[in-house]
Short mmCIF file of C-alpha atoms in Angstrom, two decimals:
data_model
loop_
_atom_site.label_atom_id
_atom_site.label_comp_id
_atom_site.label_asym_id
_atom_site.label_seq_id
_atom_site.Cartn_x
_atom_site.Cartn_y
_atom_site.Cartn_z
CA MET A 1 24.02 -7.99 19.59
CA GLU A 2 20.73 -7.91 18.48
CA ARG A 3 17.80 -5.38 19.28
CA SER A 4 14.84 -7.38 21.26
CA PRO A 5 12.27 -8.85 19.23
CA GLN A 6 8.57 -7.87 19.12
CA ARG A 7 7.37 -10.83 21.70
CA GLY A 8 4.29 -12.49 21.04
CA SER A 9 4.09 -11.42 17.19
CA PRO A 10 2.04 -13.93 15.34
CA SER A 11 3.63 -12.81 12.06
CA SER A 12 7.23 -13.77 13.48
CA LYS A 13 7.36 -16.91 15.76
CA PRO A 14 6.96 -20.12 13.98
CA THR A 15 3.67 -21.59 14.36
CA ARG A 16 5.37 -25.20 13.09
CA SER A 17 8.01 -26.63 14.66
CA ARG A 18 11.07 -28.57 12.71
CA SER A 19 9.67 -32.20 12.45
CA GLU A 20 5.99 -30.47 11.46
CA ALA A 21 7.57 -28.12 8.65
CA CYS A 22 9.38 -31.12 7.09
CA GLU A 23 6.10 -32.94 7.16
CA ALA A 24 4.51 -30.17 5.24
CA LEU A 25 7.50 -30.06 2.96
CA ARG A 26 7.41 -33.85 2.35
CA ILE A 27 3.28 -33.53 1.63
CA LEU A 28 4.04 -30.84 -0.72
CA ALA A 29 6.95 -32.49 -2.65
CA THR A 30 4.03 -34.95 -3.10
CA SER A 31 1.85 -32.81 -4.84
CA PRO A 32 0.43 -33.45 -8.28
CA HIS A 33 2.26 -30.06 -9.82
CA ILE A 34 5.64 -30.89 -8.04
CA THR A 35 5.55 -34.63 -9.08
CA THR A 36 4.76 -33.65 -12.56
CA LEU A 37 7.66 -31.39 -12.61
CA THR A 38 10.11 -33.58 -10.96
CA SER A 39 9.43 -36.32 -13.20
CA VAL A 40 9.88 -34.05 -16.54
CA LEU A 41 13.07 -32.65 -14.86
CA ALA A 42 14.67 -35.86 -13.99
CA PRO A 43 17.35 -36.74 -12.85
CA ALA A 44 18.24 -32.99 -11.88
CA GLU A 45 19.04 -32.11 -8.53
CA LEU A 46 16.03 -29.90 -7.45
CA PHE A 47 15.38 -28.01 -4.40
CA LEU A 48 12.45 -26.00 -3.01
CA VAL A 49 14.14 -22.87 -1.47
CA GLY A 50 13.35 -19.23 -0.29
CA GLY A 51 9.84 -18.53 0.73
CA THR A 52 8.59 -21.79 0.33
CA VAL A 53 10.83 -23.11 2.94
CA ARG A 54 10.37 -20.37 5.17
CA ASP A 55 6.50 -20.19 4.86
CA ALA A 56 6.40 -24.14 5.70
CA PHE A 57 7.31 -23.17 9.40
CA TYR A 58 4.00 -21.35 9.43
CA ASP A 59 0.31 -22.22 9.21
CA THR A 60 -0.04 -20.68 6.24
CA SER A 61 1.75 -20.43 2.96
CA ASP A 62 2.14 -18.90 -0.78
CA THR A 63 0.40 -21.10 -3.67
CA ASP A 64 3.44 -19.72 -5.90
CA LEU A 65 6.38 -21.91 -5.50
CA ASP A 66 10.38 -21.35 -5.41
CA LEU A 67 12.79 -24.25 -6.64
CA ALA A 68 16.70 -23.96 -7.77
CA THR A 69 18.03 -26.95 -9.60
CA ASN A 70 21.46 -27.45 -11.21
CA LEU A 71 19.71 -27.73 -14.78
CA THR A 72 20.52 -24.62 -17.13
CA ALA A 73 17.51 -22.09 -17.67
CA ASN A 74 17.66 -23.50 -21.70
CA GLU A 75 17.33 -26.95 -20.68
CA ILE A 76 14.35 -26.38 -18.13
CA HIS A 77 12.50 -24.79 -20.67
CA ALA A 78 13.34 -27.18 -23.29
CA ARG A 79 12.43 -30.34 -21.37
CA CYS A 80 9.30 -28.69 -20.13
CA VAL A 81 7.71 -27.36 -23.52
CA ALA A 82 8.58 -30.98 -25.13
CA GLN A 83 6.39 -32.42 -22.30
CA GLY A 84 3.84 -29.75 -22.88
CA LEU A 85 4.02 -27.75 -19.84
CA ARG A 86 3.04 -24.00 -19.74
CA VAL A 87 6.44 -21.76 -19.73
CA ILE A 88 6.14 -18.18 -19.56
CA ASP A 89 9.44 -16.91 -21.03
CA THR A 90 10.02 -13.55 -18.50
CA GLY A 91 13.68 -14.43 -16.40
CA ILE A 92 15.59 -16.79 -18.91
CA GLN A 93 18.41 -14.26 -19.16
CA HIS A 94 18.30 -14.11 -15.71
CA GLY A 95 18.25 -17.90 -15.29
CA THR A 96 14.82 -18.37 -14.13
CA VAL A 97 12.18 -20.30 -15.84
CA LEU A 98 8.47 -19.53 -14.73
CA ILE A 99 6.01 -22.63 -15.00
CA VAL A 100 2.36 -23.20 -14.73
CA ILE A 101 1.51 -26.15 -13.59
CA HIS A 102 -2.73 -26.88 -12.33
CA GLY A 103 -2.90 -23.28 -12.04
CA VAL A 104 0.57 -23.12 -9.48
CA HIS A 105 3.22 -20.98 -10.75
CA ILE A 106 6.45 -22.43 -10.11
CA GLU A 107 9.77 -20.38 -10.68
CA ILE A 108 12.79 -22.46 -11.02
CA THR A 109 16.28 -20.60 -11.24
CA THR A 110 19.79 -22.23 -12.05
CA PHE A 111 22.09 -22.30 -9.12
CA ARG A 112 24.25 -18.68 -8.68
CA GLN A 113 27.00 -17.96 -7.22
CA PRO A 114 26.90 -14.71 -5.04
CA ALA A 115 27.50 -12.36 -7.40
CA ASP A 116 25.58 -8.62 -8.15
CA ARG A 117 22.16 -8.66 -9.39
CA ASN A 118 22.91 -7.94 -12.67
CA THR A 119 25.81 -10.65 -12.94
CA GLN A 120 24.48 -14.34 -13.59
CA VAL A 121 27.27 -16.77 -12.91
CA THR A 122 25.95 -20.23 -12.17
CA ALA A 123 27.00 -22.09 -9.36
CA SER A 124 27.46 -26.17 -8.72
CA THR A 125 25.97 -26.86 -5.84
CA ILE A 126 22.76 -25.59 -3.65
CA GLU A 127 25.24 -24.83 -0.87
CA THR A 128 27.18 -22.21 -2.99
CA ASP A 129 23.62 -21.13 -4.18
CA LEU A 130 22.74 -20.42 -0.45
CA SER A 131 25.97 -18.63 0.57
CA GLY A 132 24.58 -15.85 -2.13
CA ARG A 133 20.90 -15.31 -0.46
CA ASP A 134 20.23 -12.21 1.27
CA PHE A 135 19.16 -13.34 4.81
CA THR A 136 19.51 -16.74 6.84
CA LEU A 137 15.99 -17.52 7.12
CA ASN A 138 15.79 -17.20 3.79
CA SER A 139 18.81 -19.35 2.85
CA VAL A 140 17.06 -23.16 3.81
CA ALA A 141 16.60 -26.03 1.10
CA TYR A 142 14.60 -28.89 0.64
CA SER A 143 15.93 -31.83 -1.79
CA LEU A 144 13.00 -32.77 -3.41
CA ASN A 145 15.41 -35.79 -4.47
CA THR A 146 16.34 -37.02 -0.64
CA GLY A 147 13.88 -35.00 1.50
CA ALA A 148 16.78 -33.48 3.26
CA ILE A 149 16.67 -29.65 4.77
CA ILE A 150 20.00 -28.06 3.62
CA ASP A 151 21.06 -25.41 6.29
CA PRO A 152 24.67 -24.18 6.01
CA TRP A 153 23.60 -20.59 7.38
CA ARG A 154 21.55 -21.64 10.38
CA GLY A 155 18.48 -20.32 9.21
CA VAL A 156 15.84 -22.55 10.78
CA GLU A 157 17.66 -21.13 13.97
CA ASP A 158 17.23 -17.68 13.16
CA LEU A 159 13.65 -18.49 12.26
CA GLU A 160 13.17 -19.91 15.17
CA ARG A 161 14.59 -17.08 17.47
CA CYS A 162 12.88 -14.65 14.92
CA VAL A 163 16.12 -12.97 14.23
CA VAL A 164 17.18 -11.46 10.70
CA ARG A 165 20.44 -12.08 9.83
CA SER A 166 22.61 -11.50 6.73
CA VAL A 167 24.16 -14.38 5.08
CA GLY A 168 27.91 -13.90 5.28
CA ASN A 169 29.17 -10.35 5.54
CA ALA A 170 25.82 -8.07 5.38
CA ALA A 171 27.86 -4.81 3.24
CA THR A 172 28.64 -7.48 0.45
CA ARG A 173 25.25 -8.20 0.59
CA PHE A 174 23.62 -5.22 0.21
CA SER A 175 26.01 -3.92 -1.89
CA GLU A 176 24.82 -6.83 -4.63
CA ASP A 177 21.26 -5.85 -4.39
CA PRO A 178 20.16 -2.66 -1.98
CA LEU A 179 16.54 -3.67 -2.31
CA ARG A 180 17.66 -6.21 0.17
CA ILE A 181 17.86 -3.15 2.91
CA LEU A 182 14.15 -2.70 2.24
CA ARG A 183 13.34 -6.52 2.61
CA MET A 184 15.38 -6.15 5.57
CA ILE A 185 12.92 -4.34 7.06
CA ARG A 186 10.16 -6.23 5.65
CA PHE A 187 11.27 -9.57 7.18
CA GLY A 188 12.65 -7.12 10.16
CA ASP A 189 10.38 -5.01 12.15
CA ALA A 190 7.48 -4.87 9.73
CA GLN A 191 6.96 -8.84 10.68
CA GLY A 192 7.90 -8.44 14.04
CA ARG A 193 11.68 -10.05 14.18
CA SER A 194 14.43 -8.20 15.70
CA ILE A 195 17.44 -7.41 13.18
CA ASP A 196 21.02 -8.89 14.00
CA GLU A 197 23.23 -5.48 15.23
CA GLN A 198 25.71 -5.85 12.23
CA THR A 199 23.22 -6.50 9.20
CA LEU A 200 21.68 -3.43 10.87
CA SER A 201 24.56 -1.51 11.00
CA ALA A 202 25.91 -2.21 7.42
CA ALA A 203 21.97 -1.30 5.88
CA ARG A 204 22.94 2.20 7.96
CA ASP A 205 26.13 2.51 5.79
CA SER A 206 24.91 1.30 2.28
CA VAL A 207 21.64 3.12 2.90
CA HIS A 208 22.55 5.59 0.27
CA LEU A 209 22.64 2.71 -2.50
CA ILE A 210 18.88 2.87 -2.50
CA SER A 211 19.04 5.41 -4.90
CA THR A 212 20.42 2.84 -7.36
CA LEU A 213 17.46 1.19 -7.21
CA SER A 214 14.40 1.75 -10.02
CA VAL A 215 11.40 3.36 -8.69
CA GLU A 216 9.21 -0.10 -9.52
CA ARG A 217 11.06 -2.08 -7.32
CA VAL A 218 11.19 0.42 -4.37
CA ARG A 219 7.57 0.78 -4.91
CA ASN A 220 6.97 -2.72 -4.80
CA GLU A 221 9.04 -3.27 -1.65
CA ILE A 222 7.79 -0.33 0.28
CA GLU A 223 4.10 -1.81 -0.45
CA GLU A 224 5.23 -4.79 1.12
CA ILE A 225 6.15 -3.51 4.16
CA LEU A 226 3.10 -1.26 4.50
CA MET A 227 1.23 -4.56 3.74
CA SER A 228 2.95 -6.37 6.90
CA PRO A 229 1.66 -7.02 10.15
CA HIS A 230 3.53 -3.69 11.90
CA PRO A 231 3.85 -1.40 9.40
CA ALA A 232 4.03 1.31 11.39
CA ASN A 233 7.40 -0.36 13.23
CA GLY A 234 8.53 -0.49 9.37
CA ILE A 235 7.88 2.99 8.30
CA ARG A 236 9.78 3.87 11.78
CA LEU A 237 12.96 2.01 10.66
CA LEU A 238 13.34 3.50 7.12
CA HIS A 239 13.28 6.90 8.84
CA ALA A 240 15.62 5.57 11.82
CA ILE A 241 18.48 4.36 8.97
CA GLY A 242 17.92 7.58 7.27
CA ALA A 243 15.93 5.49 4.01
CA LEU A 244 13.23 8.04 4.04
CA PRO A 245 14.58 10.81 1.58
CA LEU A 246 15.28 8.02 -0.96
CA THR A 247 11.24 6.29 -0.22
CA ILE A 248 8.61 8.63 0.83
CA PRO A 249 10.46 11.99 1.39
CA GLU A 250 6.93 13.66 2.17
CA LEU A 251 6.84 12.32 5.39
CA ILE A 252 10.33 13.97 6.16
CA PRO A 253 8.38 17.18 7.66
CA ALA A 254 6.32 15.32 9.69
CA VAL A 255 8.99 13.96 11.92
CA GLY A 256 8.33 15.52 15.09
CA PHE A 257 5.99 18.14 14.06
CA GLU A 258 3.91 19.05 16.51
CA GLN A 259 -0.05 19.30 15.88
CA ASN A 260 -2.98 20.85 18.23
CA LYS A 261 -5.14 20.18 21.28
CA TYR A 262 -7.25 17.11 18.97
CA HIS A 263 -3.97 15.19 18.69
CA ILE A 264 -1.66 13.64 21.22
CA HIS A 265 0.92 12.61 18.80
CA ASP A 266 3.11 14.90 16.32
CA VAL A 267 2.09 14.22 12.85
CA PHE A 268 4.61 11.35 11.98
CA GLU A 269 3.50 9.35 15.04
CA HIS A 270 0.13 10.14 14.02
CA THR A 271 0.25 8.95 10.51
CA LEU A 272 2.24 5.86 11.76
CA SER A 273 -1.14 5.44 14.59
CA VAL A 274 -3.84 5.80 11.64
CA LEU A 275 -1.47 3.33 9.19
CA ASP A 276 -1.61 0.26 11.84
CA ARG A 277 -5.34 0.72 12.45
CA THR A 278 -6.31 0.66 8.99
CA PRO A 279 -7.29 -2.98 7.78
CA LEU A 280 -4.93 -4.57 5.30
CA ASP A 281 -5.85 -2.50 1.86
CA ARG A 282 -3.18 -1.17 0.21
CA VAL A 283 -5.38 1.60 -0.73
CA LEU A 284 -6.38 2.38 2.74
CA ARG A 285 -2.50 2.13 4.01
CA TRP A 286 -1.42 4.49 1.16
CA ALA A 287 -3.63 6.99 1.82
CA ALA A 288 -2.59 6.75 5.93
CA ILE A 289 0.74 7.33 4.88
CA PHE A 290 -0.17 10.66 2.56
CA HIS A 291 -3.00 12.10 3.97
CA ASP A 292 -1.46 14.57 6.68
CA THR A 293 1.38 15.45 4.54
CA GLY A 294 0.19 18.91 3.81
CA LYS A 295 -0.07 19.69 7.91
CA PRO A 296 3.25 20.94 8.00
CA HIS A 297 3.13 23.31 4.96
CA THR A 298 -0.33 24.60 6.14
CA LEU A 299 0.33 25.49 9.48
CA SER A 300 -1.04 28.57 10.97
CA VAL A 301 -1.31 29.91 14.56
CA GLY A 302 -4.35 31.91 15.83
CA ALA A 303 -5.08 34.75 18.13
CA ASP A 304 -5.55 32.56 21.11
CA GLY A 305 -2.10 30.43 20.13
CA GLU A 306 -4.23 27.30 18.65
CA ARG A 307 -2.45 25.59 15.88
CA HIS A 308 -4.53 24.87 12.59
CA PHE A 309 -4.03 23.50 9.42
CA TYR A 310 -6.52 24.93 6.79
CA SER A 311 -7.00 23.27 3.86
CA HIS A 312 -3.99 20.83 4.61
CA GLU A 313 -5.68 17.86 2.72
CA VAL A 314 -5.42 19.96 -0.60
CA VAL A 315 -1.91 19.94 0.10
CA SER A 316 -1.83 16.51 1.06
CA ASP A 317 -3.62 15.06 -2.17
CA ALA A 318 -0.75 16.97 -4.02
CA LEU A 319 1.88 15.75 -2.55
CA CYS A 320 -0.11 12.10 -3.00
CA LYS A 321 -0.21 12.98 -6.75
CA GLU A 322 3.11 13.47 -6.80
CA ARG A 323 4.99 10.51 -5.30
CA MET A 324 2.75 7.95 -6.66
CA THR A 325 3.14 9.34 -9.91
CA HIS A 326 6.90 9.08 -9.56
CA LEU A 327 6.38 5.90 -8.55
CA ARG A 328 4.99 4.93 -11.49
CA PHE A 329 1.32 3.76 -9.91
CA SER A 330 -1.11 3.07 -12.36
CA HIS A 331 -3.67 6.30 -12.77
CA GLU A 332 -6.34 4.29 -11.43
CA ASP A 333 -4.50 3.41 -8.20
CA ILE A 334 -3.57 7.01 -7.65
CA GLY A 335 -7.27 7.89 -8.29
CA SER A 336 -8.55 5.73 -5.42
CA VAL A 337 -5.69 6.90 -2.71
CA ARG A 338 -6.13 10.64 -3.63
CA ALA A 339 -9.86 10.72 -3.02
CA ILE A 340 -9.66 9.26 0.01
CA VAL A 341 -6.25 11.39 1.05
CA ARG A 342 -8.74 14.59 -0.61
CA HIS A 343 -11.79 13.85 1.51
CA HIS A 344 -10.50 12.35 4.53
CA MET A 345 -11.28 15.60 6.69
CA ARG A 346 -15.02 15.42 5.84
CA PRO A 347 -16.90 14.73 8.90
CA LEU A 348 -19.22 11.63 9.67
CA ASP A 349 -21.83 14.21 11.49
CA CYS A 350 -22.57 15.67 7.96
CA GLY A 351 -26.46 15.26 7.77
CA PRO A 352 -28.25 13.60 4.68
CA ALA A 353 -27.37 16.41 2.72
CA GLY A 354 -23.74 15.59 3.44
CA VAL A 355 -23.86 11.61 2.96
CA ARG A 356 -25.29 12.74 -0.39
CA ARG A 357 -22.33 14.71 -1.12
CA LEU A 358 -19.84 12.12 -0.10
CA ILE A 359 -21.89 9.69 -2.34
CA ARG A 360 -21.28 12.09 -5.41
CA ASP A 361 -17.67 13.03 -4.50
CA LEU A 362 -16.17 10.19 -3.43
CA GLY A 363 -18.26 7.26 -5.67
CA PRO A 364 -16.79 3.88 -5.26
CA HIS A 365 -14.36 4.68 -3.12
CA LEU A 366 -17.02 5.56 -0.27
CA ALA A 367 -17.04 2.37 1.59
CA LYS A 368 -13.64 2.95 2.06
CA TRP A 369 -13.31 6.32 2.88
CA ARG A 370 -15.44 5.16 5.95
CA LEU A 371 -12.96 2.55 6.89
CA PHE A 372 -10.14 5.31 6.73
CA LYS A 373 -12.28 7.59 8.92
CA GLN A 374 -12.39 4.68 11.63
CA ALA A 375 -8.72 4.10 11.49
CA ASP A 376 -8.11 8.27 11.81
CA SER A 377 -10.58 8.54 14.24
CA SER A 378 -9.27 11.56 16.67
CA PRO A 379 -7.44 9.75 20.34
CA THR A 380 -9.27 12.88 22.16
CA ILE A 381 -12.81 11.87 21.31
CA PRO A 382 -13.77 9.34 23.32
CA GLN A 383 -14.55 6.02 21.30
CA GLU A 384 -18.45 5.94 22.76
CA GLU A 385 -18.58 9.39 21.09
CA PHE A 386 -17.12 8.44 17.67
CA ASN A 387 -19.07 5.13 17.81
CA VAL A 388 -22.53 7.09 17.88
CA SER A 389 -21.26 9.52 15.13
CA ALA A 390 -20.20 6.79 12.97
CA GLN A 391 -23.61 4.52 13.77
CA GLY A 392 -25.44 7.76 12.65
CA PHE A 393 -23.85 8.40 9.20
CA ASP A 394 -24.06 4.36 8.52
CA THR A 395 -27.83 4.71 9.02
CA LEU A 396 -28.10 8.01 7.09
CA LEU A 397 -26.05 6.15 4.25
CA ALA A 398 -28.28 3.17 4.23
CA ALA A 399 -31.03 5.05 3.94
CA GLU A 400 -29.83 6.88 0.69
CA GLN A 401 -28.46 3.88 -0.41
CA GLU A 402 -32.05 2.55 -0.43
CA LYS A 403 -33.10 5.15 -2.34
CA MET A 404 -30.39 4.85 -4.95
CA THR A 405 -32.33 1.85 -6.27
CA ALA A 406 -35.04 4.40 -7.89
CA PRO A 407 -34.50 4.95 -11.49
CA SER A 408 -34.84 8.63 -11.37
CA TYR A 409 -32.00 8.77 -8.46
CA GLY A 410 -29.41 11.29 -9.14
CA ARG A 411 -31.12 12.92 -11.86
CA LEU A 412 -31.85 16.42 -12.12
CA ALA A 413 -35.52 17.61 -13.23
CA VAL A 414 -33.79 20.64 -15.58
CA THR A 415 -31.50 19.53 -18.58
CA GLY A 416 -29.30 22.04 -20.62
CA ASP A 417 -32.46 21.57 -23.06
CA ASP A 418 -35.07 23.03 -20.84
CA LEU A 419 -32.40 25.97 -19.87
CA ARG A 420 -31.94 26.75 -23.61
CA LYS A 421 -35.45 27.32 -24.03
CA GLU A 422 -35.37 29.97 -21.40
CA GLY A 423 -32.55 31.56 -23.59
CA ILE A 424 -29.70 29.88 -21.64
CA SER A 425 -26.71 29.64 -24.26
CA PRO A 426 -24.41 26.64 -23.82
CA GLY A 427 -21.72 27.60 -22.32
CA PRO A 428 -19.29 28.24 -18.63
CA GLU A 429 -22.72 30.01 -17.39
CA MET A 430 -25.54 27.11 -18.06
CA GLY A 431 -22.84 24.72 -16.33
CA LYS A 432 -22.40 26.87 -13.61
CA ILE A 433 -26.74 27.30 -13.32
CA LEU A 434 -26.68 23.42 -13.61
CA ARG A 435 -24.02 22.66 -10.75
CA GLU A 436 -26.49 25.33 -8.39
CA LEU A 437 -29.68 23.33 -9.04
CA ALA A 438 -27.54 19.93 -8.52
CA GLU A 439 -26.52 21.53 -4.97
CA MET A 440 -30.24 22.77 -4.44
CA VAL A 441 -31.17 19.02 -4.64
CA ILE A 442 -28.82 17.81 -2.79
CA GLU A 443 -29.48 19.80 0.29
CA ASP A 444 -33.17 19.84 -0.26
CA PRO A 445 -34.38 16.62 -2.72
CA SER A 446 -37.95 17.73 -1.98
CA LYS A 447 -37.31 20.58 -4.96
CA ASN A 448 -35.93 18.18 -7.73
CA SER A 449 -39.13 19.03 -10.14
CA LYS A 450 -39.23 21.15 -13.05
CA GLU A 451 -41.34 23.82 -12.26
CA LEU A 452 -39.62 24.52 -8.74
CA LEU A 453 -36.01 24.70 -10.57
CA LEU A 454 -36.82 26.68 -13.29
CA GLN A 455 -38.62 29.10 -11.01
CA PHE A 456 -35.23 29.25 -9.43
CA VAL A 457 -33.66 29.89 -12.65
CA LYS A 458 -35.77 32.77 -13.69
CA ALA A 459 -35.70 34.39 -9.80
CA ARG A 460 -32.04 33.99 -10.24
CA ASP A 461 -32.18 35.88 -13.73
CA THR A 462 -33.82 38.81 -12.36
CA ALA A 463 -32.35 39.37 -9.21
CA PRO A 464 -29.95 42.03 -9.09
CA ARG A 465 -25.96 41.74 -9.69
CA SER A 466 -23.01 43.03 -8.14
CA PRO A 467 -21.12 44.81 -11.07
CA SER A 468 -17.88 42.81 -11.90
CA PRO A 469 -14.95 44.85 -10.86
CA SER A 470 -14.25 45.73 -14.57
CA LYS A 471 -17.56 47.46 -14.83
CA ALA A 472 -17.58 49.12 -11.58
CA PRO A 473 -17.51 53.05 -11.18
CA LYS A 474 -14.00 54.60 -10.24
CA LYS A 475 -13.59 56.29 -7.05
CA LYS A 476 -12.56 59.75 -7.23
CA VAL A 477 -9.12 60.09 -5.73
#
């Protein structure tokens, strides 16, 4: 029994018929990079496999190619090197050779027996190789020798039915490589296909095996889900099969967590709504995942019974940093996502000074922040009202960006040298004064003159100060 597929999804239903896909594969087989390879490896058996064949049923396809052969990796390597082809030695120990021809990456793998991912046992036929692949839609091959489609597991039929079904016993396939559980979600719900019930049941029973995977492999597959056409459905299924604790545990407290009058969804469903509305951009989609994770940890209830989440963006930022560090993202990626998360509560109706502060605080991330504000707009605010705020912000931003072309833009008229001449020594106090001056200028750029700023400094120094706690007079008991 299968769950109902999501009807009409352009990402799942093939856009080419079998005959059209075969013709696309035939044309691919006659391309210069493929004919070069077949001549070098002849008379070996060569098959297009995996995503290369699957994508032939759609209008678009990846430029990289996957092939399978009866040759060993060492034989492939030796023949290609002898003919002067560029070979990248990254997977020979796993039976795979990566070759670059005319800028196209071609990955060739020796036929394998069904086995654990870390066990490499060669096979003698393409049918045996296909019997160990993850899902039927990935177990179709195209012979470069004969032009025939090899489909022992009815993968083409499942492609046409928009169904994800394991090859053979699902529990065995998942035990061989638990990453296939996440791949099931990507090829299934995240791409608008239904999942065969036996396959789904085996995934639930095997979900604990995800803990044995490297964080890098988990990270990459979760990102594939996030970058799919229906990422929210993918994350919902992660939760449904019990995979969230092993992938993005920060989302668990969000499930069913009530918000307030400004929202119509709980925190989890709001997060997924924002995720689906973000443009196809990895920074924005990760930001959507983390932006409200701090809400369950910052709940307060006012005297009027209203729920508040003050400074939840600060907690969300900390949770984002912790999880992305655990998943071994680069410092650049972490910084980009955190910038959006940390400042996502800043309003569009912020006036000229607010725009200048956003330029200062977000820097190169401002454009993506603006897109995120669109995706995160409150469902209780009419679209027309949001559009007015957004257009007003864009107008102010364009005006400020025009000013930024001036050579003196952003330069404070007073420097540390000027403050030293006023008797202020370098150190924390000088830094505090410079920050205060910068805030004054952001609020009112007309004050950015040395004379006015130094007047403020002098007035500041002569103003009466409140006694510090250590010097305050002691109260009589």
